[in-house]
Coordinates of C-alpha atoms in Angstrom, one line a residue:
M297 CA 222.8 -13.2 31.0
E298 CA 220.3 -13.7 28.3
N299 CA 221.8 -15.6 25.3
D300 CA 220.3 -13.3 22.6
K301 CA 222.4 -10.4 23.8
E302 CA 225.7 -11.1 22.1
I303 CA 228.9 -10.0 23.9
I304 CA 230.7 -7.9 21.3
G305 CA 234.1 -7.7 23.0
S306 CA 236.1 -4.5 23.0
Q307 CA 236.0 -1.8 20.3
K308 CA 239.8 -2.3 19.9
Q309 CA 239.2 -6.0 19.3
Q310 CA 236.5 -5.2 16.6
I311 CA 239.0 -2.8 14.8
A312 CA 241.7 -5.5 15.1
N313 CA 239.4 -8.0 13.5
L314 CA 238.9 -5.7 10.4
F315 CA 242.7 -5.2 10.1
E316 CA 243.3 -8.9 10.4
E317 CA 241.2 -9.4 7.3
S318 CA 243.0 -6.6 5.5
L319 CA 246.5 -8.0 6.4
R320 CA 245.5 -11.5 5.2
A321 CA 244.2 -10.1 1.9
A322 CA 247.1 -7.7 1.3
F323 CA 249.9 -10.1 2.4
P324 CA 248.6 -13.7 1.9
D325 CA 252.1 -15.2 2.0
I326 CA 252.8 -13.9 5.5
T327 CA 250.9 -16.0 8.0
D328 CA 252.0 -15.1 11.5
V329 CA 251.0 -11.4 11.5
Q330 CA 248.8 -10.1 14.4
P331 CA 247.2 -6.7 13.9
L332 CA 248.9 -4.1 16.2
V333 CA 246.0 -1.7 17.0
A334 CA 246.4 1.0 19.7
I335 CA 244.6 4.1 20.8
C336 CA 246.1 7.2 19.1
N337 CA 248.6 9.0 21.2
D338 CA 247.5 12.3 19.7
P339 CA 243.7 12.6 19.2
K340 CA 244.3 15.2 16.5
H341 CA 245.5 12.4 14.2
G342 CA 242.7 9.9 14.8
D343 CA 241.1 7.7 17.4
Y344 CA 243.1 4.5 16.9
Q345 CA 246.1 3.5 14.8
C346 CA 247.3 0.3 13.2
N347 CA 251.1 -0.1 13.5
N348 CA 252.0 -3.1 11.4
A349 CA 253.6 -1.4 8.3
M350 CA 257.1 -1.1 9.7
S351 CA 257.5 -4.7 10.9
L352 CA 255.9 -6.0 7.7
W353 CA 258.3 -4.0 5.6
N354 CA 261.2 -5.5 7.6
K355 CA 259.9 -9.0 6.8
I356 CA 259.4 -8.5 3.0
K357 CA 262.1 -6.0 1.9
G358 CA 264.8 -7.6 -0.3
K359 CA 262.5 -10.5 -1.2
G360 CA 261.4 -9.3 -4.6
T361 CA 258.4 -7.4 -3.2
Q362 CA 256.6 -4.7 -5.3
F363 CA 256.5 -2.4 -2.2
K364 CA 259.0 0.4 -2.0
G365 CA 258.9 1.1 1.8
P366 CA 256.7 1.0 4.9
Q367 CA 254.4 3.8 3.6
P368 CA 253.2 1.8 0.5
V369 CA 252.7 -1.1 2.9
G370 CA 250.4 1.1 5.0
K371 CA 248.5 2.1 1.9
A372 CA 248.0 -1.5 0.9
I373 CA 246.6 -2.2 4.4
I374 CA 244.1 0.6 4.0
E375 CA 243.1 -0.5 0.4
N376 CA 242.4 -4.0 1.6
L377 CA 240.2 -3.0 4.6
P378 CA 236.7 -4.6 4.3
A379 CA 233.9 -2.1 4.1
S380 CA 232.6 -1.3 7.6
E381 CA 230.2 1.3 9.1
M382 CA 232.6 1.5 12.0
I383 CA 235.3 3.5 10.2
E384 CA 234.9 7.0 8.8
N385 CA 238.4 7.3 7.2
C386 CA 242.0 6.2 7.5
S387 CA 245.2 8.1 6.7
I388 CA 248.9 7.4 6.6
A389 CA 251.4 9.1 8.9
G390 CA 255.2 8.8 9.3
P391 CA 256.6 5.4 8.4
G392 CA 253.3 3.8 7.5
F393 CA 251.3 4.3 10.6
V394 CA 247.6 3.9 9.7
N395 CA 245.5 6.5 11.6
I396 CA 241.8 5.5 12.0
V397 CA 238.9 7.8 12.6
L398 CA 235.7 6.1 13.8
A399 CA 232.4 7.0 12.3
R400 CA 230.4 9.3 14.6
Q401 CA 227.1 7.5 13.8
W402 CA 228.6 4.2 14.7
I403 CA 229.8 5.5 18.1
A404 CA 226.3 6.9 18.7
K405 CA 224.6 3.6 17.6
S406 CA 226.9 1.5 19.8
L407 CA 226.1 3.7 22.9
Q408 CA 222.4 3.3 22.2
K409 CA 222.7 -0.4 21.8
M410 CA 224.4 -0.7 25.1
L411 CA 221.7 1.4 26.8
I412 CA 219.1 -1.0 25.5
D413 CA 220.9 -4.4 25.9
G414 CA 222.9 -3.6 29.0
I415 CA 226.6 -2.9 29.7
E416 CA 227.1 -6.7 30.1
T417 CA 227.3 -6.8 26.3
W418 CA 230.5 -4.8 26.6
A419 CA 232.2 -7.4 28.8
P420 CA 235.8 -8.3 27.6
K421 CA 236.4 -11.7 26.1
L422 CA 239.3 -13.3 28.0
P423 CA 241.2 -16.5 27.1
V424 CA 240.5 -18.1 30.5
K425 CA 237.5 -20.1 31.8
R426 CA 238.2 -20.6 35.5
T427 CA 240.4 -18.6 37.8
V428 CA 241.4 -18.9 41.4
V429 CA 242.0 -15.6 43.1
D430 CA 243.7 -16.2 46.5
F431 CA 243.4 -13.0 48.6
S432 CA 243.0 -11.5 52.0
S433 CA 244.3 -14.6 53.9
P434 CA 244.7 -13.4 57.4
N435 CA 246.1 -15.5 60.3
I436 CA 243.5 -17.1 62.7
A437 CA 243.5 -15.5 66.2
K438 CA 245.1 -12.3 64.9
E439 CA 243.3 -9.1 64.1
M440 CA 243.0 -8.0 60.5
H441 CA 245.2 -5.0 60.0
V442 CA 245.7 -2.4 57.3
G443 CA 248.1 -4.7 55.3
H444 CA 245.2 -7.2 54.9
L445 CA 243.1 -4.2 53.6
R446 CA 245.2 -4.0 50.5
S447 CA 245.1 -7.7 49.8
T448 CA 241.3 -7.8 50.3
I449 CA 240.5 -4.8 48.2
I450 CA 242.9 -5.6 45.3
G451 CA 241.8 -9.3 45.3
D452 CA 238.1 -8.4 45.4
T453 CA 238.5 -6.0 42.5
L454 CA 240.4 -8.5 40.4
A455 CA 237.7 -11.1 41.1
R456 CA 235.0 -8.6 40.2
M457 CA 236.6 -7.7 36.9
L458 CA 237.1 -11.3 35.9
E459 CA 233.6 -12.2 36.9
F460 CA 232.3 -9.4 34.8
S461 CA 234.3 -10.9 31.9
N462 CA 232.3 -14.1 32.3
V463 CA 235.2 -16.0 34.0
D464 CA 234.3 -18.6 36.6
V465 CA 236.2 -17.2 39.7
L466 CA 237.0 -19.2 42.8
R467 CA 237.5 -16.6 45.5
R468 CA 239.8 -18.3 48.0
N469 CA 240.7 -17.2 51.5
H470 CA 243.9 -19.1 52.3
V471 CA 243.8 -18.4 56.1
G472 CA 246.7 -19.3 58.4
D473 CA 244.9 -21.9 60.5
W474 CA 247.5 -24.6 60.9
G475 CA 250.7 -23.1 62.2
T476 CA 252.8 -23.7 65.3
Q477 CA 250.8 -20.9 67.1
F478 CA 247.9 -23.3 67.7
G479 CA 249.9 -25.4 70.2
M480 CA 250.4 -22.2 72.2
L481 CA 246.8 -21.1 71.9
I482 CA 245.3 -24.5 72.8
E483 CA 247.6 -25.0 75.8
F484 CA 246.7 -21.6 77.0
L485 CA 243.0 -22.2 76.5
Y486 CA 243.2 -25.4 78.6
E487 CA 245.2 -23.6 81.3
K488 CA 242.8 -20.6 81.6
F489 CA 239.6 -22.6 81.1
P490 CA 240.2 -26.2 82.1
N491 CA 236.5 -27.1 81.7
W492 CA 235.8 -25.0 78.6
E493 CA 234.2 -28.0 76.8
A494 CA 231.4 -28.1 79.4
G495 CA 230.4 -24.5 78.7
S496 CA 228.9 -23.5 75.4
A497 CA 231.8 -21.2 74.4
P498 CA 234.9 -20.3 76.2
A499 CA 235.2 -16.8 77.6
I500 CA 238.2 -16.0 75.4
G501 CA 236.6 -12.6 74.8
D502 CA 239.0 -10.6 72.7
L503 CA 241.0 -13.1 70.8
E504 CA 243.8 -10.6 70.1
V505 CA 244.4 -10.0 73.8
F506 CA 244.2 -13.8 74.4
Y507 CA 246.8 -14.3 71.6
K508 CA 249.2 -11.8 73.1
A509 CA 248.9 -13.2 76.6
S510 CA 249.6 -16.8 75.3
K511 CA 252.6 -15.5 73.2
Q512 CA 254.0 -13.8 76.3
R513 CA 253.7 -17.0 78.2
F514 CA 255.3 -19.0 75.4
D515 CA 258.3 -16.7 75.2
N516 CA 258.9 -16.5 78.9
D517 CA 258.1 -20.0 80.2
A518 CA 260.2 -22.9 78.9
E519 CA 258.0 -25.5 80.4
F520 CA 254.8 -24.0 78.8
K521 CA 256.7 -23.7 75.5
E522 CA 257.5 -27.4 75.6
R523 CA 253.8 -28.3 76.3
A524 CA 252.7 -26.0 73.5
Q525 CA 255.1 -27.7 71.0
K526 CA 253.7 -31.1 72.0
A527 CA 250.2 -29.8 71.6
V528 CA 251.0 -29.0 67.9
V529 CA 252.1 -32.6 67.3
S530 CA 248.9 -33.9 69.0
L531 CA 246.7 -31.5 66.9
Q532 CA 248.4 -32.4 63.7
G533 CA 248.2 -36.1 64.6
G534 CA 244.4 -35.8 64.8
D535 CA 243.9 -35.9 68.6
E536 CA 240.1 -35.3 69.1
K537 CA 240.4 -33.1 72.2
Y538 CA 243.0 -30.8 70.5
R539 CA 241.0 -30.7 67.2
M540 CA 237.9 -29.5 69.1
A541 CA 239.9 -26.7 70.8
W542 CA 241.4 -25.7 67.4
A543 CA 238.0 -25.6 65.7
Q544 CA 236.7 -23.4 68.6
I545 CA 239.5 -20.9 68.2
C546 CA 239.1 -20.8 64.4
E547 CA 235.3 -20.2 64.7
I548 CA 235.7 -17.2 67.0
S549 CA 238.3 -15.7 64.7
R550 CA 236.2 -16.4 61.6
K551 CA 233.3 -14.4 63.1
E552 CA 235.6 -11.4 63.6
F553 CA 236.9 -11.6 60.0
Q554 CA 233.3 -11.9 58.7
K555 CA 232.4 -8.5 60.3
V556 CA 235.1 -6.8 58.3
Y557 CA 234.2 -8.6 55.0
E558 CA 230.6 -7.6 55.4
R559 CA 231.5 -4.0 55.8
L560 CA 233.7 -4.1 52.8
G561 CA 231.1 -6.0 50.8
V562 CA 233.6 -8.7 50.0
H563 CA 232.6 -12.4 49.5
L564 CA 235.3 -15.1 50.1
E565 CA 235.2 -18.9 50.4
E566 CA 237.6 -20.2 53.0
K567 CA 240.0 -22.9 52.2
G568 CA 242.7 -22.5 54.8
E569 CA 246.1 -24.1 55.2
S570 CA 244.5 -27.0 57.1
F571 CA 242.4 -27.9 54.1
Y572 CA 245.5 -28.8 52.0
N573 CA 247.2 -30.7 54.8
P574 CA 245.9 -34.2 53.9
Y575 CA 247.1 -33.8 50.3
I576 CA 250.7 -32.7 51.1
P577 CA 252.3 -36.2 51.3
K578 CA 250.9 -37.1 47.9
A579 CA 252.1 -33.8 46.3
L580 CA 255.6 -34.2 47.8
E581 CA 255.7 -37.8 46.6
M582 CA 255.0 -36.7 43.0
L583 CA 257.7 -34.1 43.2
N584 CA 260.1 -36.7 44.6
E585 CA 259.3 -39.1 41.8
K586 CA 260.4 -36.4 39.4
G587 CA 263.7 -36.2 41.2
L588 CA 263.1 -32.7 42.4
I589 CA 263.5 -33.2 46.2
E590 CA 267.0 -33.5 47.7
E591 CA 268.4 -33.8 51.3
S592 CA 270.1 -30.7 52.6
E593 CA 271.3 -30.2 56.2
G594 CA 268.7 -32.6 57.6
A595 CA 265.8 -30.9 55.7
R596 CA 264.3 -31.9 52.3
V597 CA 264.5 -29.1 49.7
I598 CA 264.0 -28.2 46.1
F599 CA 266.9 -26.3 44.5
I600 CA 265.7 -23.5 42.2
E601 CA 268.0 -22.2 39.4
G602 CA 269.3 -18.7 40.1
K603 CA 268.3 -18.7 43.8
K604 CA 270.9 -19.0 46.6
I605 CA 268.6 -20.6 49.1
P606 CA 266.6 -23.7 48.2
L607 CA 262.9 -24.1 48.8
I608 CA 262.5 -26.1 52.0
V609 CA 259.5 -28.5 51.7
V610 CA 260.1 -30.7 54.8
K611 CA 261.7 -29.1 57.8
R612 CA 264.4 -30.9 59.9
D613 CA 261.8 -32.0 62.5
G614 CA 259.8 -33.6 59.7
G615 CA 257.1 -30.9 59.8
F616 CA 255.6 -29.2 56.7
N617 CA 255.7 -25.4 56.1
Y618 CA 254.4 -22.7 53.8
A619 CA 256.2 -24.1 50.7
S620 CA 254.8 -27.6 51.2
T621 CA 251.3 -26.1 51.6
D622 CA 251.6 -23.7 48.7
L623 CA 252.9 -26.3 46.3
T624 CA 250.1 -28.7 47.3
A625 CA 247.4 -25.9 47.0
L626 CA 248.8 -25.1 43.5
W627 CA 248.5 -28.8 42.5
Y628 CA 245.0 -29.0 44.0
R629 CA 243.8 -25.9 42.1
L630 CA 245.2 -27.2 38.8
N631 CA 244.0 -30.8 39.1
E632 CA 241.0 -30.9 41.4
E633 CA 239.5 -27.4 40.8
K634 CA 240.6 -27.3 37.1
A635 CA 241.6 -23.7 37.2
D636 CA 243.6 -22.2 34.3
W637 CA 244.9 -19.1 36.0
M638 CA 245.9 -19.0 39.7
I639 CA 246.3 -15.4 41.1
Y640 CA 248.0 -14.8 44.5
V641 CA 247.5 -11.4 46.1
T642 CA 250.1 -10.7 48.8
D643 CA 252.6 -8.0 49.7
V644 CA 255.7 -7.7 47.6
G645 CA 257.8 -9.2 50.4
Q646 CA 256.4 -12.7 49.4
R647 CA 257.3 -12.3 45.7
E648 CA 260.5 -14.5 45.9
H649 CA 258.7 -17.2 47.8
F650 CA 256.0 -17.5 45.0
E651 CA 258.6 -17.2 42.2
M652 CA 260.3 -20.3 43.8
V653 CA 257.0 -22.2 44.2
F654 CA 256.1 -21.5 40.5
S655 CA 259.6 -22.5 39.3
A656 CA 259.3 -25.8 41.2
A657 CA 255.9 -26.4 39.6
K658 CA 257.3 -25.7 36.2
R659 CA 260.2 -28.1 36.8
A660 CA 257.6 -30.7 37.8
G661 CA 255.7 -30.1 34.6
W662 CA 252.6 -28.9 36.5
L663 CA 252.9 -25.5 34.8
P664 CA 254.1 -24.9 31.2
P665 CA 257.7 -23.5 30.9
N666 CA 256.5 -20.4 29.0
E667 CA 255.1 -17.6 31.3
N668 CA 252.3 -16.6 28.9
D669 CA 250.9 -20.1 28.3
Y670 CA 247.9 -21.4 30.3
P671 CA 247.5 -22.8 32.9
K672 CA 249.5 -20.1 34.6
A673 CA 250.2 -18.7 38.1
S674 CA 250.7 -15.0 38.8
H675 CA 251.8 -13.3 42.0
V676 CA 250.1 -9.9 42.4
G677 CA 252.4 -8.0 44.8
F678 CA 251.5 -4.7 46.5
G679 CA 253.5 -2.1 48.5
L680 CA 253.1 -0.9 52.1
V681 CA 250.6 1.4 53.6
L682 CA 252.6 4.3 55.1
G683 CA 251.7 6.8 57.8
E684 CA 252.2 10.6 57.5
D685 CA 255.8 10.0 58.9
G686 CA 256.7 7.8 55.9
K687 CA 256.9 4.7 58.0
R688 CA 254.6 1.7 58.2
F689 CA 251.1 2.9 59.2
R690 CA 250.6 2.4 62.9
T691 CA 248.6 3.9 65.7
R692 CA 250.2 6.2 68.3
S693 CA 250.8 3.2 70.6
T694 CA 252.9 1.7 67.7
E695 CA 250.2 -1.0 67.3
V696 CA 249.3 -2.0 63.7
V697 CA 246.1 -0.1 62.9
K698 CA 243.0 -2.4 63.1
L699 CA 240.9 -2.5 60.0
V700 CA 237.6 -2.2 61.8
D701 CA 238.7 1.1 63.5
L702 CA 239.9 2.5 60.2
L703 CA 236.5 1.9 58.5
D704 CA 234.6 3.2 61.4
D705 CA 236.7 6.4 61.3
A706 CA 236.1 6.9 57.6
K707 CA 232.4 6.6 58.0
K708 CA 232.3 8.9 61.0
R709 CA 234.2 11.6 59.1
C710 CA 231.9 11.4 56.1
K711 CA 228.9 11.6 58.3
A712 CA 230.2 14.7 60.0
A713 CA 230.9 16.3 56.6
L714 CA 227.4 15.6 55.4
E715 CA 225.9 17.0 58.6
E716 CA 228.0 20.1 58.2
R717 CA 226.5 20.6 54.7
G718 CA 223.1 20.6 56.3
K719 CA 221.9 17.2 54.9
T720 CA 220.2 16.3 58.2
K721 CA 217.3 18.7 57.2
D722 CA 216.6 17.0 53.8
W723 CA 217.6 13.4 54.4
T724 CA 216.3 10.6 56.6
A725 CA 218.6 9.2 59.2
E726 CA 218.9 6.1 57.1
E727 CA 219.9 8.0 54.0
L728 CA 222.5 9.9 55.9
E729 CA 223.9 6.6 57.4
Q730 CA 224.0 4.8 54.0
T731 CA 225.6 7.7 52.2
A732 CA 228.3 8.2 54.9
E733 CA 229.1 4.4 54.6
A734 CA 229.1 4.3 50.8
V735 CA 231.3 7.4 50.6
G736 CA 233.6 6.6 53.6
Y737 CA 234.3 3.0 52.7
G738 CA 234.5 3.9 49.0
A739 CA 237.1 6.6 49.8
V740 CA 239.3 4.1 51.6
K741 CA 239.0 1.5 48.7
Y742 CA 239.6 4.1 46.0
A743 CA 242.6 5.7 47.7
D744 CA 244.2 2.2 47.7
L745 CA 243.2 1.1 44.2
K746 CA 244.1 4.2 42.3
N747 CA 247.8 3.7 42.9
N748 CA 249.9 1.3 40.9
R749 CA 249.6 -1.6 43.4
L750 CA 253.4 -2.1 43.5
T751 CA 254.1 1.3 45.1
N752 CA 253.7 2.2 48.8
Y753 CA 251.1 4.8 49.5
T754 CA 250.5 7.2 52.4
F755 CA 247.2 6.8 54.3
N756 CA 245.8 10.3 54.6
F757 CA 242.1 10.7 55.6
D758 CA 242.0 14.4 54.5
Q759 CA 243.2 13.6 51.0
M760 CA 240.9 10.5 50.7
L761 CA 237.8 12.4 51.8
S762 CA 238.5 15.5 49.7
D763 CA 235.8 16.3 47.1
K764 CA 238.5 17.8 44.8
G765 CA 240.8 15.8 42.5
N766 CA 241.1 12.1 41.9
T767 CA 239.1 10.8 44.9
A768 CA 236.1 8.5 45.4
V769 CA 234.2 11.5 46.9
Y770 CA 234.7 13.6 43.8
L771 CA 233.7 10.7 41.5
L772 CA 230.6 9.7 43.6
Y773 CA 229.5 13.3 43.6
A774 CA 230.1 13.5 39.8
H775 CA 227.8 10.5 39.4
A776 CA 225.1 11.9 41.6
R777 CA 225.3 15.2 39.7
I778 CA 224.6 13.3 36.4
C779 CA 221.6 11.5 38.0
S780 CA 220.2 14.8 39.2
I781 CA 220.5 16.4 35.7
I782 CA 218.4 13.5 34.4
R783 CA 215.9 13.8 37.3
K784 CA 215.5 17.5 36.8
S785 CA 214.7 17.1 33.1
G786 CA 211.5 15.3 34.2
K787 CA 211.9 12.9 31.2
D788 CA 211.4 9.1 31.5
I789 CA 214.9 7.8 30.5
E790 CA 213.6 4.3 29.9
E791 CA 211.2 5.7 27.3
L792 CA 213.9 7.8 25.7
K793 CA 216.1 4.8 25.3
K794 CA 213.5 3.2 23.1
S795 CA 212.2 6.2 21.2
A796 CA 215.1 8.8 20.9
A797 CA 218.5 8.7 19.2
I798 CA 221.9 9.9 20.2
D799 CA 223.7 12.4 18.0
L800 CA 227.3 13.4 18.7
A801 CA 227.5 16.6 16.6
H802 CA 229.6 18.6 19.1
P803 CA 233.3 17.6 19.4
D804 CA 232.9 17.3 23.2
E805 CA 230.0 14.9 22.8
R806 CA 231.9 12.8 20.4
M807 CA 235.0 12.7 22.6
L808 CA 232.9 11.6 25.6
G809 CA 231.1 8.9 23.5
L810 CA 234.4 7.6 22.1
H811 CA 235.9 7.3 25.6
L812 CA 232.8 5.5 27.0
L813 CA 233.2 2.9 24.2
Q814 CA 236.7 2.2 25.4
F815 CA 235.4 0.8 28.6
A816 CA 235.7 -2.9 27.6
E817 CA 239.3 -2.6 26.4
I818 CA 240.3 -0.8 29.6
V819 CA 238.8 -3.6 31.8
E820 CA 240.5 -6.1 29.5
D821 CA 243.9 -4.4 30.1
A822 CA 243.3 -4.2 33.8
C823 CA 242.5 -8.0 33.9
T824 CA 245.4 -9.0 31.7
N825 CA 247.9 -6.9 33.6
L826 CA 246.2 -7.5 37.0
S827 CA 246.2 -3.7 37.5
P828 CA 243.0 -2.2 39.0
H829 CA 244.4 1.3 38.9
L830 CA 243.7 1.4 35.1
V831 CA 239.9 1.3 35.9
C832 CA 240.4 4.1 38.4
E833 CA 242.3 6.2 35.9
Y834 CA 239.6 5.6 33.3
L835 CA 236.8 6.5 35.7
Y836 CA 238.5 9.7 36.6
N837 CA 239.1 10.6 32.9
I838 CA 235.4 9.9 32.0
S839 CA 234.2 12.2 34.7
E840 CA 236.6 14.9 33.4
D841 CA 235.3 14.3 29.9
F842 CA 231.7 14.6 31.2
T843 CA 232.5 18.0 32.9
K844 CA 233.9 19.4 29.7
F845 CA 230.9 18.2 27.7
Y846 CA 228.5 19.6 30.3
T847 CA 230.3 22.9 30.5
N848 CA 230.1 23.4 26.7
C849 CA 226.8 21.6 25.8
Q850 CA 223.6 22.7 27.5
V851 CA 221.5 19.6 28.2
V852 CA 218.1 20.5 29.8
G853 CA 216.1 22.9 27.6
S854 CA 218.4 22.7 24.6
A855 CA 217.3 21.5 21.1
E856 CA 219.5 18.4 21.6
E857 CA 218.0 17.6 25.0
T858 CA 216.9 14.0 24.4
S859 CA 220.2 13.0 22.7
R860 CA 222.2 14.6 25.5
L861 CA 220.1 13.1 28.3
L862 CA 220.9 9.6 26.7
L863 CA 224.6 10.5 26.7
C864 CA 224.3 11.5 30.4
E865 CA 222.7 8.1 31.1
A866 CA 225.3 6.2 29.1
T867 CA 228.0 8.0 31.2
A868 CA 226.2 7.2 34.5
V869 CA 225.9 3.5 33.4
V870 CA 229.6 3.2 32.6
M871 CA 230.6 5.0 35.9
R872 CA 228.3 2.7 37.9
K873 CA 229.9 -0.4 36.4
C874 CA 233.3 1.0 37.2
F875 CA 232.2 1.6 40.8
H876 CA 230.9 -1.9 40.9
L877 CA 234.2 -3.4 39.6
L878 CA 236.0 -1.4 42.3
G879 CA 233.6 -2.6 45.0
I880 CA 232.2 0.9 45.6
T881 CA 228.5 1.6 46.2
P882 CA 227.3 4.5 44.0
V883 CA 225.3 7.4 45.4
Y884 CA 222.4 8.9 43.5
K885 CA 222.0 12.2 45.3
I886 CA 224.2 14.6 47.2

């Protein structure tokens, strides 16, 4: 980004800065007061409110103060506010709440500045520099299923929001590429294709089928099982022949995953379990030196306060496990990659495991004892994807649904809907294909992201692909409609940005403008709370605000046409950025 375009941070932050000055001037003796600024619950009273009076009064009453209650405290806050073109007026309500009305001209000016300088100037300012987002993380040799869909979509959106906020994000795919299943797969490979090394690639074909056949063999043949267990030891001991077979299986699997990531438009850098393996002994030695590791029933464990079962870091047979890898990865991310926030996106079932890993890291002094201090580690849990029957989403043959099939199906249904609406006449085959893909994949992503991630949600194509209500289809069409209003005006929007001005005289124009300005603080909240659904909620509310504005304010052909076209453009820009953060491709015509 160009350096001359200053990032202003959120509107809420700018208001808080003014009130911080006021609090310092009005109450110079009280040093630790943070301005409490929030959006007004009832827009009739104002746009924002400052809620410091009550707590300040509790601090100063009985200490010989000249104030007689929270209301006079609120008045003093208003009287000491520095002059600002931002604020039109302030008033006192209830026990000293300061209601704030923003100046209409300032809202208009801010929108115009964003149109000229770009929405990047509205990026939130976060207290972190480098973040690791650990997401997707499927197991090698297994098909990606709908559970991985949630981790991939949520993780990608968190990474996008943090990247937009100018944080350096390391997108990590912690694939399962080092487990006991590899002994089984390698033995089976040598059995089926004894000379596979001579050929260019083994004829494994469908890795999923190959995995199932080897698993069946492993479960039913004791002699094969023993060979497989020995193969793991050889692989982990660095035997060249076994390492080659392992690399071959990983490569085939990786290509399959890549097809899914390409469809979803998701970029990840793989650092699987095997990557951290060489660092495990050193990490465990450091934990041992701190006196954290104890012997228990032949295994080596770390006891965690408040947990009945300890964290096993070395199994009875001397092997390492998830906990040893995860502790080592955490150490690596803190010390080698110098990250100040580690974010792990997995299903809620793994919450306890991560709580224990983070507790062990705190005991070791790797992480600070206070949750809110940096560097910090956060587990981003998510619920299940359910079928119409309320049970875990599966196909009719009780198989877990494959991700590829799901995306194909969404695209196919969208294409059929577009054909039904007669788009084959006006559109090229390529336009049809691209729109079906943008809307189909967007619908699947949005249906997932709009829920609070901790809840389970029911996968229902008809609901997802409906053009009514809070769906991607409705929102993408709303965006396309705004673009078509601008196109139909015949005006050059780039010229208007430079020459015309926005005026928000009508209450519905002002309301839309105010909500557009809240974009940065919504993204900031979504980052801080690791909650992508806040962006979805905001996007839906903006499109509802736009509908209300468009219903009550004629755009093309009105006296206010140029101002209103710029307001349309500002709405489209904000919507597009929200789509981008959610990993959804916008459509410009419908």
